[in-house]
Short mmCIF file of C-alpha atoms in Angstrom, two decimals:
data_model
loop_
_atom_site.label_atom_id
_atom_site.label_comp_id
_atom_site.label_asym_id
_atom_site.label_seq_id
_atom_site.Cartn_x
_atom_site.Cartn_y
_atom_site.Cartn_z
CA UNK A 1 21.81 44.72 90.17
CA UNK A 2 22.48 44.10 86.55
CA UNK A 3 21.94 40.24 87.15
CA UNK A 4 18.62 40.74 88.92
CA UNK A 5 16.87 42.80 86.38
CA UNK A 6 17.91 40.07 83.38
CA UNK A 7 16.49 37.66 85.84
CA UNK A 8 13.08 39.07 86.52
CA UNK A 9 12.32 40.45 82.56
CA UNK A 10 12.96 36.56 82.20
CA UNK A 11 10.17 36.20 84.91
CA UNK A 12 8.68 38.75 83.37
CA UNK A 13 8.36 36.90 79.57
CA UNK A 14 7.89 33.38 81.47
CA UNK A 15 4.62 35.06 83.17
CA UNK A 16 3.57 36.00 79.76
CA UNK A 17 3.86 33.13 77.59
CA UNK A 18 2.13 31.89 80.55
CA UNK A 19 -1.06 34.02 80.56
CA UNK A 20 -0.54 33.82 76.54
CA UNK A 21 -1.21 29.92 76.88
CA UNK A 22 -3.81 29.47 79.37
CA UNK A 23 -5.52 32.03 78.31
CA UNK A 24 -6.83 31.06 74.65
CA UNK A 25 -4.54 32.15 72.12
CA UNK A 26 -2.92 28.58 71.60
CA UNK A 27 -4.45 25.36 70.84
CA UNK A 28 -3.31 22.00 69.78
CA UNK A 29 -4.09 20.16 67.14
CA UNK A 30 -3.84 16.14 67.92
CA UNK A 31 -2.17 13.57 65.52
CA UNK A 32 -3.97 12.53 62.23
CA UNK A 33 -6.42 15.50 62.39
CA UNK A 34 -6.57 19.36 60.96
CA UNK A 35 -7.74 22.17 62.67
CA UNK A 36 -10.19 24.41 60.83
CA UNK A 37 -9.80 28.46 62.31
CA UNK A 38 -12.76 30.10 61.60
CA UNK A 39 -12.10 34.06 62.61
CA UNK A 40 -15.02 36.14 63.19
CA UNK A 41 -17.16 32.93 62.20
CA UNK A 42 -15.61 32.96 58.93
CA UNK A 43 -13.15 30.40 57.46
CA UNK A 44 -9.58 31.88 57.09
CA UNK A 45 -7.43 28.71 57.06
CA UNK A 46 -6.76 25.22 57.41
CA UNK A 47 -3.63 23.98 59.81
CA UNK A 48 -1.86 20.38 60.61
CA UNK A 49 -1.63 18.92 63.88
CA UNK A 50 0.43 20.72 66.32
CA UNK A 51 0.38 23.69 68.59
CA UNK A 52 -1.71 26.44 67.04
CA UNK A 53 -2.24 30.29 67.82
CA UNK A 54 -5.55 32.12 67.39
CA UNK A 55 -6.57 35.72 68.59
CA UNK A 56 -8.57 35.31 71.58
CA UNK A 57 -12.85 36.05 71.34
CA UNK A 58 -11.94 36.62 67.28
CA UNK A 59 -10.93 33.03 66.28
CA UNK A 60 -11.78 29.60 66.93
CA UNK A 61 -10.40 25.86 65.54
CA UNK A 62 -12.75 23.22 64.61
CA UNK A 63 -10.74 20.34 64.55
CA UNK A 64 -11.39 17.46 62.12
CA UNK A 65 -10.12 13.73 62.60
CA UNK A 66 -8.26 12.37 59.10
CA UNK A 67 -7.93 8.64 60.37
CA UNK A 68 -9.55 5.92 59.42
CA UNK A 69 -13.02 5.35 60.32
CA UNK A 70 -15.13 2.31 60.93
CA UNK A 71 -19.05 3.02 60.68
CA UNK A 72 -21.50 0.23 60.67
CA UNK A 73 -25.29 0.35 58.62
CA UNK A 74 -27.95 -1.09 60.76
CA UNK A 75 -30.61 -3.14 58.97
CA UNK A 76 -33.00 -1.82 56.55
CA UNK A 77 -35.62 -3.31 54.17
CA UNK A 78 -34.80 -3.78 50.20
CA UNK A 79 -37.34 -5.23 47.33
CA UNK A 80 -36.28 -6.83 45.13
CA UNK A 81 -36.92 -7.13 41.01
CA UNK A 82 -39.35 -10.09 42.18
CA UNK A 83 -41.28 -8.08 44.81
CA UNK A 84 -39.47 -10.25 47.57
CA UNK A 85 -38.49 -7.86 50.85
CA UNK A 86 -34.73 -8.50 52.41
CA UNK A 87 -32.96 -6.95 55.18
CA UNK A 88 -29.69 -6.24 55.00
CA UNK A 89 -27.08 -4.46 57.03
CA UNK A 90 -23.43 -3.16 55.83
CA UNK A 91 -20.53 -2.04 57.06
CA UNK A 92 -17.95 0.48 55.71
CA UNK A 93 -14.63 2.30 56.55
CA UNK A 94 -14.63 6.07 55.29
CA UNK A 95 -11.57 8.69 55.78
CA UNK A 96 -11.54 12.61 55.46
CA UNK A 97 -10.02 13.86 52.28
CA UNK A 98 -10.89 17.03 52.50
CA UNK A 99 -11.70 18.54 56.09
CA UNK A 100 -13.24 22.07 54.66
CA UNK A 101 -15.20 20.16 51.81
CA UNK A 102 -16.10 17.12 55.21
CA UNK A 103 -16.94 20.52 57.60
CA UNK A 104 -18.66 23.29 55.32
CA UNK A 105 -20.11 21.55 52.50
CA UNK A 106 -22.26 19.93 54.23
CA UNK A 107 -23.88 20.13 57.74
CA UNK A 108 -23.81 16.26 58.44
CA UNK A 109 -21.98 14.38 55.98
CA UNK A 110 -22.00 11.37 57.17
CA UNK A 111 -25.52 10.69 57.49
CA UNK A 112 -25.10 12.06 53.71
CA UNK A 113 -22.85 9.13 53.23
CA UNK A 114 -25.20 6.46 54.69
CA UNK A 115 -28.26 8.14 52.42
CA UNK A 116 -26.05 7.67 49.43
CA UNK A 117 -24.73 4.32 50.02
CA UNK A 118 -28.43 3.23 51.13
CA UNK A 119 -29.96 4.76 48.34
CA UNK A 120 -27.41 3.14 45.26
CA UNK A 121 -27.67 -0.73 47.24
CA UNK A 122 -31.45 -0.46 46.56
CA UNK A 123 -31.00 0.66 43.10
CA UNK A 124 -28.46 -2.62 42.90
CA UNK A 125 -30.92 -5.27 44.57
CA UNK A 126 -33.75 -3.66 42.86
CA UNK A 127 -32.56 -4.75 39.53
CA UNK A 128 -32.17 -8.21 40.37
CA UNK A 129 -34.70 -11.71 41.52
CA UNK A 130 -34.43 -12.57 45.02
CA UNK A 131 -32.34 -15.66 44.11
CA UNK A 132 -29.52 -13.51 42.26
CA UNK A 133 -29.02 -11.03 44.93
CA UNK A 134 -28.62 -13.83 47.62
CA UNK A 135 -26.26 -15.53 45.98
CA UNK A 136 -24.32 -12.35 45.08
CA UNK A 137 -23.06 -10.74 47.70
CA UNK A 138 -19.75 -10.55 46.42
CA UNK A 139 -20.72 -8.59 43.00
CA UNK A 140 -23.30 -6.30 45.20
CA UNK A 141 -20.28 -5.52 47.08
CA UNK A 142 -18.03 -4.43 43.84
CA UNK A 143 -20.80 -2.89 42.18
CA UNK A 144 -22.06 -0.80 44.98
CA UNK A 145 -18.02 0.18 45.22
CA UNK A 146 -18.38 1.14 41.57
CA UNK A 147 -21.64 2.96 42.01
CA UNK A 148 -20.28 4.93 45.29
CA UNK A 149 -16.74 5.70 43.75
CA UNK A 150 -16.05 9.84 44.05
CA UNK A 151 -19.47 10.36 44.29
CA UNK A 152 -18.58 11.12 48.38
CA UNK A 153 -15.96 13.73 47.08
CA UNK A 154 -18.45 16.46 47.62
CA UNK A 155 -18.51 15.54 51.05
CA UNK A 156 -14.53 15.77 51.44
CA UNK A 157 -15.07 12.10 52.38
CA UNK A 158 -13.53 8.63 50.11
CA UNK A 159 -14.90 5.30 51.27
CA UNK A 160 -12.18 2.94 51.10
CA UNK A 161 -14.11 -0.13 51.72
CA UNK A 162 -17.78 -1.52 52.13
CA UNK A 163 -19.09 -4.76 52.72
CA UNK A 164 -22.72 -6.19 52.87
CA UNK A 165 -22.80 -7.96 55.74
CA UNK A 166 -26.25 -9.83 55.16
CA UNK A 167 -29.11 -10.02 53.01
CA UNK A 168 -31.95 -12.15 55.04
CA UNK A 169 -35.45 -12.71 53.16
CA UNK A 170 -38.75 -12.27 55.14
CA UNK A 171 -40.08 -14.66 57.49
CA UNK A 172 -42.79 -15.32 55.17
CA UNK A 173 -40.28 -16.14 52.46
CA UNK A 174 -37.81 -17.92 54.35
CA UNK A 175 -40.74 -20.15 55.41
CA UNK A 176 -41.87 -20.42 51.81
CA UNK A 177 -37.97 -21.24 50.58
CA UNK A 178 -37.29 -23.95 53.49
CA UNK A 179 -40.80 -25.53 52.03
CA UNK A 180 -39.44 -25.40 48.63
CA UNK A 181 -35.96 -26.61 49.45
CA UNK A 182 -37.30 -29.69 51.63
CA UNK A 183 -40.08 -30.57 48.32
CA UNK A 184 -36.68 -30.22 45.77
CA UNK A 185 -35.11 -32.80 48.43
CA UNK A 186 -37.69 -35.05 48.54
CA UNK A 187 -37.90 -34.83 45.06
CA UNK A 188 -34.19 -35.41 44.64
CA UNK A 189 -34.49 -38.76 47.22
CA UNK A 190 -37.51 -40.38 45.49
CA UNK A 191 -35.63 -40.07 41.78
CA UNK A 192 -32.80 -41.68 43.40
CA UNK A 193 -34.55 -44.12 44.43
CA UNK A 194 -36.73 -44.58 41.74
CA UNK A 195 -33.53 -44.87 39.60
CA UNK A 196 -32.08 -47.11 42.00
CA UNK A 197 -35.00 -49.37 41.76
CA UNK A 198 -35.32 -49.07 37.73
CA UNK A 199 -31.34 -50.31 37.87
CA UNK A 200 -31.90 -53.10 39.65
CA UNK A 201 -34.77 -54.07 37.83
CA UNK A 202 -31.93 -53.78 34.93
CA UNK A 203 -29.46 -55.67 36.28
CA UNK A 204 -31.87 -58.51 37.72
CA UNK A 205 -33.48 -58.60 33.92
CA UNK A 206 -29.95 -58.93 32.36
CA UNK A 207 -28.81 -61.50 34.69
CA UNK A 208 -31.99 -63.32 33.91
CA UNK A 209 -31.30 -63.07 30.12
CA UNK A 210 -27.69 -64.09 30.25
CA UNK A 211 -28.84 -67.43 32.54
CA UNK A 212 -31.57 -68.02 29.89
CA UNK A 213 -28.81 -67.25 27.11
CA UNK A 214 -26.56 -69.63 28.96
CA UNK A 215 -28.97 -72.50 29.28
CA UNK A 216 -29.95 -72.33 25.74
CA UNK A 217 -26.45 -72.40 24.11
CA UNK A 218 -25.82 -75.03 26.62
CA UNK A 219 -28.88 -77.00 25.43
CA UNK A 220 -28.41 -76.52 21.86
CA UNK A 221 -24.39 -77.19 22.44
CA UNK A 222 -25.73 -80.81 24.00
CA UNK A 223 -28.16 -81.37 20.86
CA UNK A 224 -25.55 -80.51 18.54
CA UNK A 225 -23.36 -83.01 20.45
CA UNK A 226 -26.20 -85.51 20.44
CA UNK A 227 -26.73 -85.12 16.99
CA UNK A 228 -22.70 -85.52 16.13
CA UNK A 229 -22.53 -88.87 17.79
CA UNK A 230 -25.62 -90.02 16.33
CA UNK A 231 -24.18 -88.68 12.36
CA UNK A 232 -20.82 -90.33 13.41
CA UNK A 233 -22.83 -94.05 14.28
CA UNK A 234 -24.21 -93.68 11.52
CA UNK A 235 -21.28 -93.11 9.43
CA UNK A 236 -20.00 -95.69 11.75
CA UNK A 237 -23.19 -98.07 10.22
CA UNK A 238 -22.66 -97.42 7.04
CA UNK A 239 -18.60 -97.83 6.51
CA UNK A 240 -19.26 -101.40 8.44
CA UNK A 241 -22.04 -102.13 5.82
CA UNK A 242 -20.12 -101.47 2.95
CA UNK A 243 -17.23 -103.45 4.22
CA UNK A 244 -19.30 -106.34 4.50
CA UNK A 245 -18.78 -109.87 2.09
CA UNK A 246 -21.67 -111.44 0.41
CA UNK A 247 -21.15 -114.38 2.24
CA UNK A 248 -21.69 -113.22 5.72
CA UNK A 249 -25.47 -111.61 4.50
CA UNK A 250 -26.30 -114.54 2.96
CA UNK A 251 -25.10 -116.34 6.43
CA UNK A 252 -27.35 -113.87 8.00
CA UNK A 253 -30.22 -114.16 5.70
CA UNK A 254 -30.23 -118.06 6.85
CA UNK A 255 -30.10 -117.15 10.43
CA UNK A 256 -33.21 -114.79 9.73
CA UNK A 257 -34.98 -117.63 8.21
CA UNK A 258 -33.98 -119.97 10.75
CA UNK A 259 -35.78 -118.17 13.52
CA UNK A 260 -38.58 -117.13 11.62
CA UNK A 261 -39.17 -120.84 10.97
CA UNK A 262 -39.33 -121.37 15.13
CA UNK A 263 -41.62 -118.71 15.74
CA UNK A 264 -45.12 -118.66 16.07
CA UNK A 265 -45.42 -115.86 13.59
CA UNK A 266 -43.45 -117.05 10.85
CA UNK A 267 -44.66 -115.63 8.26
CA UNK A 268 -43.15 -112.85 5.94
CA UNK A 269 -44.28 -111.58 2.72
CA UNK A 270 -41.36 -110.20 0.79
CA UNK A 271 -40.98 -109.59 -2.96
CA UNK A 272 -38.40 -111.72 -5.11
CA UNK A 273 -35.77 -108.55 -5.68
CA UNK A 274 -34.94 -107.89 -2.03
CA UNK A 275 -35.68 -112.00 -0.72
CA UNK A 276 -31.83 -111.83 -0.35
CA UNK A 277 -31.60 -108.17 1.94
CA UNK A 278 -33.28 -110.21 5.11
CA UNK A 279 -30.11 -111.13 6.45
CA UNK A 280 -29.10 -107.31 6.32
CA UNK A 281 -31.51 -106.59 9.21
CA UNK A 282 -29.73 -108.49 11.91
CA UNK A 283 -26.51 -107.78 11.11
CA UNK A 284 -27.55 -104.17 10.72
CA UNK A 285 -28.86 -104.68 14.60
CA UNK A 286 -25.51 -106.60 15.56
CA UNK A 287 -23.36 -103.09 14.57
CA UNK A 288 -25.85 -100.69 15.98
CA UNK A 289 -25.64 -102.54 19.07
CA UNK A 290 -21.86 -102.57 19.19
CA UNK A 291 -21.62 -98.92 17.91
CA UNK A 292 -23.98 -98.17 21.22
CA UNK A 293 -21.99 -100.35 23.53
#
């Protein structure tokens, strides 16, 4: 009898914890997330993941996720320091620091977020040309970082990371930029080959010099030959000259006379001081002649 009342106050409590369960007073907070009880629509604490009581009809638990979270920032229009429009989109990852700061500070604060993120890249890209914030995506990124910082505190929110996933230009200026970047290419092809041309021009002129060089030092090399061999016959001349006996001029002289005498034209004017040098002209012709040979 004993046994059987033990066993059914067991029942009894089972039943209990039963109704207590099913019928509101528990909850259960998941993994990586807090649960906000709010009693009488007032805030009376914050609790950690895990199975939770609360008074039936007099409390409630707002749960808030602490994990990670990925949002993306669809495409909206910046100008730039240079009047230019751009599109850009970004993309960040955000995580709850604070879940009462995340839940009652704010009614959305997220969208807050986005505003503030939004409103600090336009500030960024507004202070630069068009050309500076294209090819800057990397500094945007770090500044914006910079500019964003604990500025999300209020929300209860830290934004670990954010990236600017594009910047595009306008049609109108992409049109106006692939003009520009075709005339800089054409411009960049015609100096090459104007350049090209202007160094062959060089090389074809200095070619043309140094085979005009070459022909003249060989030219003036042959002259200067020319003109050694004619100094050395004539050296040549007058060492045989001076070697010469009296005899064999005055031989010569008679030879001279000789032939004048069988000519038609024998006649020679010649003054008494040199009557004796006519034999010098043949034998002067005898040694050129050999000196030639």
């Amino acid at each position: 009898m004993e046994f059987k009342m033990i066993l059914d106050l067991k029942i009894i409590i089972f039943i209990v914890l039963l109704v207590i369960l099913t019928s509101g007073c528990t909850t259960i907070v998941p993994q990586n997330y807090e649960g906000l009880i709010e009693t009488l629509g007032k805030y009376t604490k914050t609790v950690k993941a895990g199975l939770t009581f609360k008074i039936p009809f007099f409390q409630r638990v707002k749960k808030v996720s602490m994990a990670l979270q990925p949002l993306e920032i669809s495409r909206y229009s910046i100008i730039t320091k240079d009047n230019a429009e751009i599109s850009t989109s970004l993309t960040l990852n955000y995580q709850v620091t604070n879940s009462f700061k995340y839940f009652y500070n704010n009614t959305d604060s997220e969208t807050s977020m986005v505003q503030l993120v939004r409103g600090h890249l336009r500030d960024i890209i507004g202070r630069m040309d068009l050309n500076d914030a294209l090819g800057s995506t990397s500094a945007i990124n770090n500044e914006l970082s910079k500019a964003i910082g604990d500025l999300t505190d209020i929300y209860g929110i830290s934004v670990i990371r954010i990236n600017v996933d594009e910047l595009l230009p306008s049609k109108q200026i992409q049109a106006a930029m692939d003009k520009q970047l075709t005339a800089d290419r054409e411009k960049t092809a015609t100096i090459a080959k104007a350049e090209g041309e202007a160094e062959n021009i060089r090389l074809t002129t200095k070619a043309n010099n140094d085979a005009l060089i070459a022909t003249a030092k060989a030219k003036a090399e042959a002259i200067k030959t020319e003109a050694d061999a004619e100094a050395y016959r004539i050296n040549k001349l007058q060492e045989t000259l001076s070697k010469a006996s009296e005899g064999y001029f005055r031989n010569q002289s008679i030879v001279a006379f000789t032939k004048l005498s069988a000519g038609n034209n024998n006649m020679i004017v010649m003054d008494k001081e040199n009557i004796d040098k006519i034999g010098d002209i043949p034998a002067i012709k005898k040694i050129w002649d050999q000196d030639k040979n």
